């Protein structure tokens, strides 16, 4: 199994069909693209043809939404086989999915559902991650999700759970800056506790995204620009973790490519400012 | 303590069946009650699948209007919990559902519009295969032509409609007023396929539909010409068959040909 830490890729975007033409006809200032794996787990046609052309020019990362790693249902070997076939074609820099479950009893709820943070769930998830990594022949990268409920039976914090999964299953982490912000607001914990609670050497990617504030809770909708508070937390994350491959997720109300590229420049500028500040501090 | 399996069963029942037992396992937050917070998951399930159906069945939506389509979507989601990892195939039962479930079943054109949309979507991301080119046919020796068989492009599918659903679909796609639904005097054959990257369809006249059906079964060209002659007369039968074949090649409907050597 490949255990080498994935390379730093810079600043990327989620590949969306609305932007295909602008990407292929221009050379947008994007360092890499993340694709939703399921959107390309299809027999053929335009999406795969375009992905082939884009991957000739940009590094690609595969990001899944339905591995259901924490489900108590059996692992779906057909799904994993199709994922592996796509990976063989795309040669992604890494493969990620979410630390969550999406359904049981053959049903898929098409949502990233929360896990109770218990020893039982931990053992279960670690075992499943190990099985999937053995099958794929590579380490997985797992993302913390936005959650709206907590369970009475939880025995540890989310960051303790995430850390245990990463260390015991020997996988990488995708630190979703927005999801930490959303869950911290919804459940009343400190974003700093999460930030300092996960192992630095395991984090290989950041997500940033917009959300919808419903006053008493926040929903992770990916349909707005990234807000100031999330950019502030991103700055803290870059300061804490150092340079980490960063991408902006936008899944609804998708604006023209130029607008998302401009938003990506905010991330670049923050990372540059942090790096210059670190250099100045070191020189003093 | 409730096991992880029991907890997930209960959580799923809470989303799919409105079962509130799961609320006993989750906490109120400092700002909000657990019913509202769990409601985020209930709402998201329906909203996400409604969006998928709206994308996959744009013209069914246009034909039924917002309210009618919303009724269909709600009934379909209730009746068909998603069993697919990939939401791309969640709506695949909609043609059969509308054909067999009132009130849609009383309007057979609804199901046929859905059949056409699903076929176009399936063609769009169906299997790749290079289309048979005219140059390849030009290289066939004259004496081999009667023994020539053809393989349809893997995305090609023939549908049979009892209503003018294809005409309604085209009008809706063009954002013009659709014709009134009618039951056709004779069933209409429709070919759906992908030419290069574009999903297409076209109606077939009876003779061409017959020849396509036989060609797709591997009947050789010599026999196809005889069948065309029997179907609508011997005059120009070979020319008619050759014209159909040429149009299939120009449209990318065939992936290959071979000379049968038995």
XYZ file of C-alpha atoms in Angstrom:
546
model
C 0.000 0.000 0.000
C 1.157 3.503 -0.806
C 1.725 5.269 2.518
C 3.624 8.304 1.239
C 2.052 11.577 2.319
C 0.243 13.200 -0.627
C 1.996 16.211 -2.163
C 1.055 19.820 -1.482
C -0.993 20.914 -4.495
C -1.711 24.567 -3.767
C -5.160 26.046 -4.374
C -7.911 24.118 -6.138
C -11.584 24.127 -7.012
C -14.332 21.561 -7.238
C -14.820 20.607 -10.897
C -18.389 21.478 -11.893
C -20.057 20.975 -15.319
C -20.997 24.678 -15.471
C -17.287 25.492 -15.709
C -16.170 22.836 -18.225
C -15.991 25.204 -21.213
C -14.174 27.981 -19.356
C -11.619 25.521 -18.001
C -10.973 23.866 -21.356
C -10.965 27.097 -23.364
C -8.922 29.136 -20.911
C -6.195 28.502 -18.431
C -7.793 29.496 -15.148
C -5.434 30.184 -12.252
C -6.378 26.998 -10.450
C -3.671 24.604 -9.287
C -5.789 21.456 -9.137
C -9.362 20.166 -9.279
C -11.359 17.982 -6.940
C -14.027 15.823 -8.596
C -17.043 14.248 -6.957
C -16.185 10.598 -7.615
C -19.795 9.451 -8.056
C -20.377 11.966 -10.877
C -17.809 10.095 -12.964
C -18.685 6.533 -11.910
C -20.725 6.201 -15.116
C -20.263 4.141 -18.280
C -18.972 6.882 -20.632
C -19.907 10.002 -22.550
C -19.116 13.655 -22.087
C -18.309 13.837 -18.342
C -15.557 11.217 -18.530
C -14.257 12.609 -21.839
C -13.946 16.064 -20.312
C -12.370 14.713 -17.137
C -9.744 12.963 -19.286
C -8.897 16.280 -20.951
C -8.789 18.245 -17.703
C -6.604 15.693 -15.938
C -4.035 16.070 -18.713
C -3.578 19.658 -17.541
C -4.358 19.650 -13.819
C -3.753 17.321 -10.850
C -6.996 15.655 -9.787
C -8.236 14.583 -6.376
C -11.225 12.234 -6.062
C -13.790 13.124 -3.414
C -16.646 10.696 -2.733
C -19.959 11.243 -0.993
C -21.348 7.746 -0.547
C -18.680 5.357 0.721
C -20.659 5.294 3.984
C -17.579 4.313 5.930
C -19.363 4.440 9.309
C -22.453 2.480 8.236
C -23.270 -0.781 9.989
C -24.347 -2.178 6.597
C -21.814 -4.366 4.797
C -19.206 -2.629 2.692
C -20.544 -2.189 -0.839
C -17.911 -3.981 -2.880
C -19.560 -3.012 -6.190
C -19.211 0.635 -5.199
C -15.618 0.166 -4.094
C -14.821 -1.713 -7.307
C -16.237 1.119 -9.407
C -14.303 3.633 -7.304
C -11.108 1.716 -7.914
C -11.814 1.536 -11.656
C -12.267 5.305 -11.748
C -9.072 5.799 -9.739
C -7.165 3.614 -12.214
C -8.385 5.902 -15.014
C -7.950 9.252 -13.275
C -4.809 8.558 -11.217
C -5.874 10.951 -8.433
C -3.392 12.432 -6.004
C -5.578 11.034 -3.222
C -9.085 9.681 -2.603
C -11.269 11.195 0.066
C -14.715 10.642 1.533
C -16.519 11.608 4.708
C -16.361 10.356 8.268
C -20.071 9.545 8.318
C -22.659 7.053 7.133
C -25.240 7.462 4.355
C -27.721 4.627 4.927
C -28.434 1.059 6.016
C -30.535 -1.862 4.700
C -29.702 -1.094 1.081
C -31.048 2.445 1.301
C -28.986 5.507 0.537
C -30.147 8.743 2.145
C -27.760 10.894 0.059
C -26.666 12.788 3.128
C -23.634 12.830 5.400
C -25.124 11.447 8.598
C -23.640 11.858 12.076
C -21.927 9.199 14.186
C -22.113 8.839 17.966
C -18.570 9.297 19.296
C -18.363 5.995 21.147
C -15.729 3.273 21.495
C -18.071 0.937 19.604
C -18.342 3.340 16.640
C -14.595 3.942 16.755
C -13.752 0.230 16.550
C -16.256 -0.178 13.732
C -14.959 2.765 11.671
C -11.298 1.850 12.155
C -12.014 -1.693 10.975
C -13.873 -0.430 7.910
C -11.224 2.122 6.954
C -8.609 -0.599 7.199
C -10.620 -2.881 4.928
C -11.205 -0.142 2.344
C -7.538 0.900 2.360
C -6.486 -2.715 1.835
C -8.913 -2.988 -1.090
C -7.906 0.288 -2.728
C -4.212 -0.272 -2.049
C -3.827 3.253 -0.750
C -4.590 5.335 2.297
C -7.938 7.043 2.459
C -8.408 10.690 3.339
C -11.393 11.284 5.633
C -13.276 14.526 6.096
C -15.048 15.802 9.200
C -18.691 16.578 8.313
C -21.075 19.318 9.404
C -23.543 17.912 11.913
C -26.810 19.197 13.306
C -27.387 16.790 16.187
C -25.335 15.200 18.955
C -26.038 11.859 20.606
C -26.600 11.311 24.300
C -24.403 8.209 24.207
C -21.246 9.945 22.871
C -18.217 9.242 25.059
C -15.663 11.598 23.507
C -15.415 14.810 21.504
C -15.482 14.813 17.719
C -11.814 15.772 17.516
C -10.846 12.938 19.862
C -12.836 10.548 17.652
C -11.292 11.904 14.444
C -7.805 11.649 15.938
C -8.311 8.063 17.072
C -9.643 7.036 13.652
C -6.684 8.671 11.877
C -4.060 7.201 14.179
C -5.493 3.713 14.508
C -6.542 3.249 10.856
C -3.459 5.128 9.618
C -5.391 7.356 7.244
C -5.127 11.022 6.189
C -7.488 13.818 7.169
C -9.333 16.378 5.123
C -9.877 19.258 7.519
C -13.074 20.973 6.415
C -12.709 24.446 7.859
C -16.347 25.338 7.227
C -17.625 22.084 8.722
C -15.670 22.651 11.930
C -17.099 26.172 12.091
C -20.659 24.918 11.442
C -20.502 22.055 13.951
C -18.833 24.262 16.566
C -21.694 26.758 16.281
C -24.371 24.055 16.257
C -22.978 22.171 19.246
C -21.339 24.977 21.182
C -17.708 23.849 21.135
C -14.638 25.945 20.393
C -13.192 25.813 16.877
C -9.773 26.187 18.488
C -10.293 23.012 20.509
C -10.979 21.112 17.294
C -8.085 22.799 15.485
C -5.583 21.897 18.202
C -7.196 18.553 18.871
C -6.423 16.766 15.592
C -2.965 15.503 14.582
C -1.155 18.032 12.396
C 0.820 15.480 10.434
C -2.349 13.728 9.229
C -4.008 16.734 7.570
C -3.484 16.765 3.780
C -6.327 18.974 2.574
C -8.568 21.869 3.554
C -12.085 22.524 2.360
C -13.625 25.960 2.667
C -17.224 26.721 1.699
C -20.233 28.908 2.326
C -23.154 27.988 4.539
C -26.671 29.124 5.500
C -27.186 30.695 8.905
C -30.583 29.837 10.380
C -30.029 31.853 13.588
C -30.273 28.877 15.975
C -28.163 26.616 13.768
C -26.065 26.684 10.612
C -26.629 24.417 7.608
C -23.729 23.407 5.375
C -25.262 24.352 2.014
C -22.253 25.287 -0.163
C -24.453 27.815 -1.920
C -22.905 31.088 -0.730
C -19.477 32.678 -0.887
C -17.239 31.861 2.070
C -18.054 34.227 4.940
C -15.596 36.381 6.900
C -15.763 34.208 10.008
C -14.805 31.089 8.041
C -11.947 32.966 6.350
C -10.755 34.021 9.810
C -10.799 30.412 10.937
C -9.023 29.407 7.718
C -6.261 31.859 8.655
C -5.963 30.156 12.036
C -5.891 26.749 10.365
C -3.111 27.761 7.941
C -1.172 29.276 10.825
C -1.517 26.059 12.819
C -1.048 23.416 10.091
C 1.238 25.280 7.653
C 0.735 24.963 3.886
C -2.091 22.496 3.169
C -3.763 21.913 -0.234
C -6.851 24.076 -0.166
C -10.017 24.024 -2.251
C -13.329 25.891 -2.300
C -16.517 23.852 -2.510
C -19.466 25.357 -4.338
C -22.379 23.037 -5.119
C -25.395 25.304 -5.551
C -25.988 28.824 -6.911
C -22.786 28.169 -8.803
C -21.333 31.455 -10.104
C -19.167 31.906 -13.222
C -15.708 30.365 -12.976
C -14.018 33.780 -12.730
C -15.901 34.524 -9.523
C -14.836 31.296 -7.829
C -11.270 31.794 -9.040
C -11.352 35.287 -7.488
C -12.613 33.747 -4.242
C -9.734 31.286 -4.378
C -7.391 34.294 -4.443
C -8.654 35.182 -0.967
C -7.347 31.815 0.231
C -4.048 32.367 -1.597
C -3.641 35.809 -0.041
C -4.378 34.559 3.456
C -1.885 31.710 3.061
C 0.722 34.145 1.682
C 0.195 36.576 4.557
C 0.504 33.762 7.085
C 3.652 32.442 5.455
C 5.241 35.938 5.331
C 4.323 36.524 8.946
C 5.904 33.196 9.920
C 9.056 34.111 7.952
C 9.303 37.516 9.627
C 8.804 35.974 13.039
C 11.525 33.419 12.320
C 13.917 36.151 11.143
C 13.491 38.223 14.287
C -26.701 1.527 25.495
C -28.340 1.447 22.074
C -25.972 -0.246 19.656
C -24.596 1.588 16.644
C -26.688 -0.612 14.390
C -29.886 0.107 16.332
C -29.081 3.787 16.364
C -28.610 3.899 12.588
C -31.798 1.880 12.002
C -33.704 4.327 14.174
C -32.097 7.394 12.557
C -33.001 6.129 9.089
C -36.578 5.336 10.137
C -36.776 8.860 11.497
C -35.909 10.252 8.069
C -37.843 7.828 5.854
C -40.902 7.091 7.955
C -41.142 10.062 10.296
C -40.510 7.735 13.255
C -39.639 9.897 16.291
C -37.955 7.177 18.381
C -34.546 8.564 17.380
C -35.314 11.799 19.229
C -34.744 9.896 22.466
C -31.096 9.410 21.446
C -30.236 12.956 20.474
C -29.768 16.167 22.444
C -31.291 19.611 22.288
C -28.620 22.171 21.523
C -28.140 25.305 23.616
C -30.141 27.255 21.036
C -32.532 24.774 19.417
C -34.777 21.811 20.088
C -33.801 18.376 18.801
C -36.954 18.110 16.652
C -35.864 21.125 14.617
C -32.266 19.917 14.400
C -33.247 16.411 13.302
C -35.646 18.071 10.867
C -32.600 19.330 8.948
C -31.892 15.711 7.950
C -35.545 14.980 7.140
C -35.797 18.040 4.922
C -32.464 17.461 3.231
C -33.391 13.930 2.120
C -36.508 15.076 0.284
C -34.944 18.286 -1.042
C -31.902 16.513 -2.436
C -33.875 13.832 -4.251
C -36.409 16.366 -5.526
C -33.507 18.282 -7.041
C -32.202 15.107 -8.692
C -35.624 14.348 -10.204
C -36.002 17.953 -11.339
C -32.679 17.767 -13.179
C -33.412 14.380 -14.734
C -37.004 15.079 -15.764
C -37.070 18.729 -16.837
C -39.795 18.263 -19.459
C -42.001 16.115 -17.208
C -41.714 19.048 -14.794
C -42.571 21.551 -17.542
C -45.535 19.431 -18.661
C -47.018 18.904 -15.194
C -46.217 22.396 -13.903
C -44.603 23.155 -10.552
C -47.476 21.914 -8.425
C -48.152 18.728 -10.370
C -44.445 17.884 -10.502
C -44.060 18.528 -6.770
C -46.921 16.063 -6.132
C -45.250 13.492 -8.365
C -41.857 13.984 -6.723
C -43.250 13.611 -3.222
C -45.217 10.474 -4.104
C -42.256 8.958 -5.962
C -39.782 9.643 -3.142
C -42.188 8.118 -0.604
C -42.685 5.028 -2.753
C -39.035 4.559 -3.810
C -36.448 4.954 -1.047
C -33.138 5.451 -2.835
C -31.216 2.201 -3.208
C -28.380 3.745 -5.231
C -25.020 5.077 -4.062
C -25.149 7.380 -7.031
C -28.217 9.648 -7.148
C -27.823 9.598 -10.937
C -30.010 6.480 -11.009
C -32.516 7.385 -8.311
C -35.158 8.399 -10.859
C -34.902 5.300 -13.025
C -38.276 3.951 -11.850
C -40.166 7.147 -12.666
C -41.368 6.002 -16.120
C -42.847 2.797 -14.653
C -44.166 4.668 -11.617
C -46.062 7.205 -13.714
C -47.350 4.448 -16.001
C -48.896 2.490 -13.150
C -49.807 5.061 -10.479
C -52.879 7.319 -10.469
C -53.430 10.067 -11.396
C -50.471 9.951 -13.789
C -51.486 6.574 -15.202
C -54.604 8.237 -16.612
C -52.334 10.357 -18.795
C -50.090 7.880 -20.635
C -48.123 10.656 -22.335
C -46.594 11.551 -18.934
C -44.909 8.182 -18.622
C -43.738 8.316 -22.237
C -42.213 11.790 -21.786
C -40.406 10.327 -18.761
C -39.267 7.311 -20.821
C -37.801 9.637 -23.434
C -36.009 11.798 -20.855
C -34.543 8.778 -19.123
C -33.382 7.310 -22.446
C -31.689 10.605 -23.372
C -29.981 10.766 -19.971
C -28.841 7.164 -20.309
C -27.489 7.866 -23.796
C -25.652 10.974 -22.535
C -23.388 9.027 -20.183
C -23.774 5.576 -21.722
C -20.844 3.424 -22.864
C -18.304 4.836 -25.307
C -17.695 3.258 -28.706
C -16.257 4.664 -31.923
C -18.952 5.022 -34.584
C -18.692 3.051 -37.813
C -17.371 5.366 -40.555
C -18.323 5.423 -44.209
C -14.699 4.686 -45.135
C -14.903 1.307 -43.437
C -17.963 0.405 -45.497
C -16.328 1.624 -48.707
C -13.626 -0.983 -48.180
C -16.159 -3.864 -48.224
C -16.018 -5.898 -51.442
C -19.244 -5.886 -53.500
C -19.662 -9.656 -53.203
C -19.474 -9.419 -49.405
C -22.268 -6.877 -49.007
C -25.138 -9.391 -48.822
C -23.316 -11.055 -45.897
C -22.625 -7.844 -44.011
C -24.030 -7.538 -40.472
C -24.093 -4.435 -38.274
C -23.640 -3.692 -34.568
C -25.660 -0.806 -33.136
C -23.867 1.805 -31.066
C -24.100 0.692 -27.402
C -26.146 3.776 -26.485
C -28.780 3.148 -29.211
C -32.169 2.134 -27.908
C -35.501 1.854 -29.705
C -38.618 2.998 -27.871
C -42.237 2.498 -28.874
C -44.762 5.196 -28.015
C -48.550 5.018 -28.056
C -48.911 8.793 -27.698
C -47.425 11.934 -29.240
C -45.069 12.229 -26.224
C -42.030 12.875 -28.459
C -43.775 15.822 -30.092
C -44.822 17.154 -26.676
C -41.246 16.757 -25.392
C -39.824 18.699 -28.345
C -42.288 21.574 -27.897
C -41.529 21.780 -24.168
C -37.793 21.676 -24.837
C -38.228 24.595 -27.246
C -40.333 26.357 -24.593
C -43.324 26.509 -26.933
C -46.896 25.406 -26.194
C -47.065 21.603 -26.432
C -49.703 19.967 -28.629
C -52.678 18.349 -26.919
C -51.917 14.755 -25.933
C -53.344 12.190 -28.335
C -53.199 8.441 -28.634
C -51.595 7.625 -32.004
C -53.434 5.413 -34.500
C -50.331 3.207 -34.702
C -47.453 2.887 -32.232
C -44.489 5.132 -33.077
C -40.900 3.872 -32.998
C -38.297 6.297 -31.619
C -34.546 5.807 -31.760
C -32.447 7.340 -28.963
C -28.659 7.362 -29.096
C -25.555 9.486 -28.518
C -23.755 10.944 -31.515
C -20.260 11.883 -30.390
C -21.162 13.717 -27.129
C -24.759 14.670 -27.880
C -27.785 12.572 -26.910
C -30.318 12.552 -29.764
C -33.606 10.982 -30.772
C -35.698 10.726 -33.889
C -38.920 8.998 -34.873
C -38.689 6.143 -37.357
C -41.151 5.374 -40.120
C -42.495 1.833 -40.041
C -40.199 0.453 -42.744
C -37.027 1.899 -41.255
C -38.113 0.759 -37.790
C -38.522 -2.785 -39.108
C -35.114 -2.751 -40.808
C -33.417 -1.282 -37.702
C -34.949 -3.940 -35.492
C -33.763 -6.739 -37.781
C -30.308 -5.208 -38.340
C -29.853 -4.903 -34.575
C -30.497 -8.656 -34.316
C -27.620 -9.344 -36.734
C -29.627 -10.035 -39.894
C -27.248 -9.585 -42.889
C -27.697 -6.784 -45.403
C -28.827 -9.067 -48.249
C -31.698 -10.372 -46.133
C -32.496 -6.848 -44.893
C -32.942 -5.761 -48.524
C -35.332 -8.678 -49.111
C -37.306 -7.740 -45.997
C -37.563 -4.129 -47.123
C -38.816 -5.355 -50.524
C -41.442 -7.491 -48.820
C -42.432 -4.659 -46.474
C -43.256 -1.932 -48.973
C -42.605 -3.207 -52.480
C -39.667 -4.305 -54.592
C -39.277 -1.029 -56.471
C -36.104 0.644 -55.244
C -36.005 -1.717 -52.244
C -32.184 -1.949 -52.338
C -31.955 1.822 -52.633
C -34.322 2.330 -49.709
C -32.310 -0.093 -47.558
C -29.047 1.607 -48.573
C -30.523 5.027 -47.752
C -31.512 3.926 -44.262
C -28.078 2.419 -43.717
C -26.370 5.595 -44.902
C -28.413 7.725 -42.513
C -27.514 5.419 -39.620
C -23.844 5.786 -40.434
C -24.085 9.554 -40.815
C -25.821 9.724 -37.427
C -23.320 7.534 -35.597
C -25.926 4.865 -34.882
C -23.623 1.941 -35.690
C -20.417 0.907 -34.013
C -19.239 -1.733 -36.446
C -19.895 -4.223 -39.224
C -18.566 -7.591 -40.214
C -18.870 -10.032 -43.076
C -20.577 -13.249 -41.959
C -18.620 -16.119 -43.425
C -20.866 -19.127 -42.714
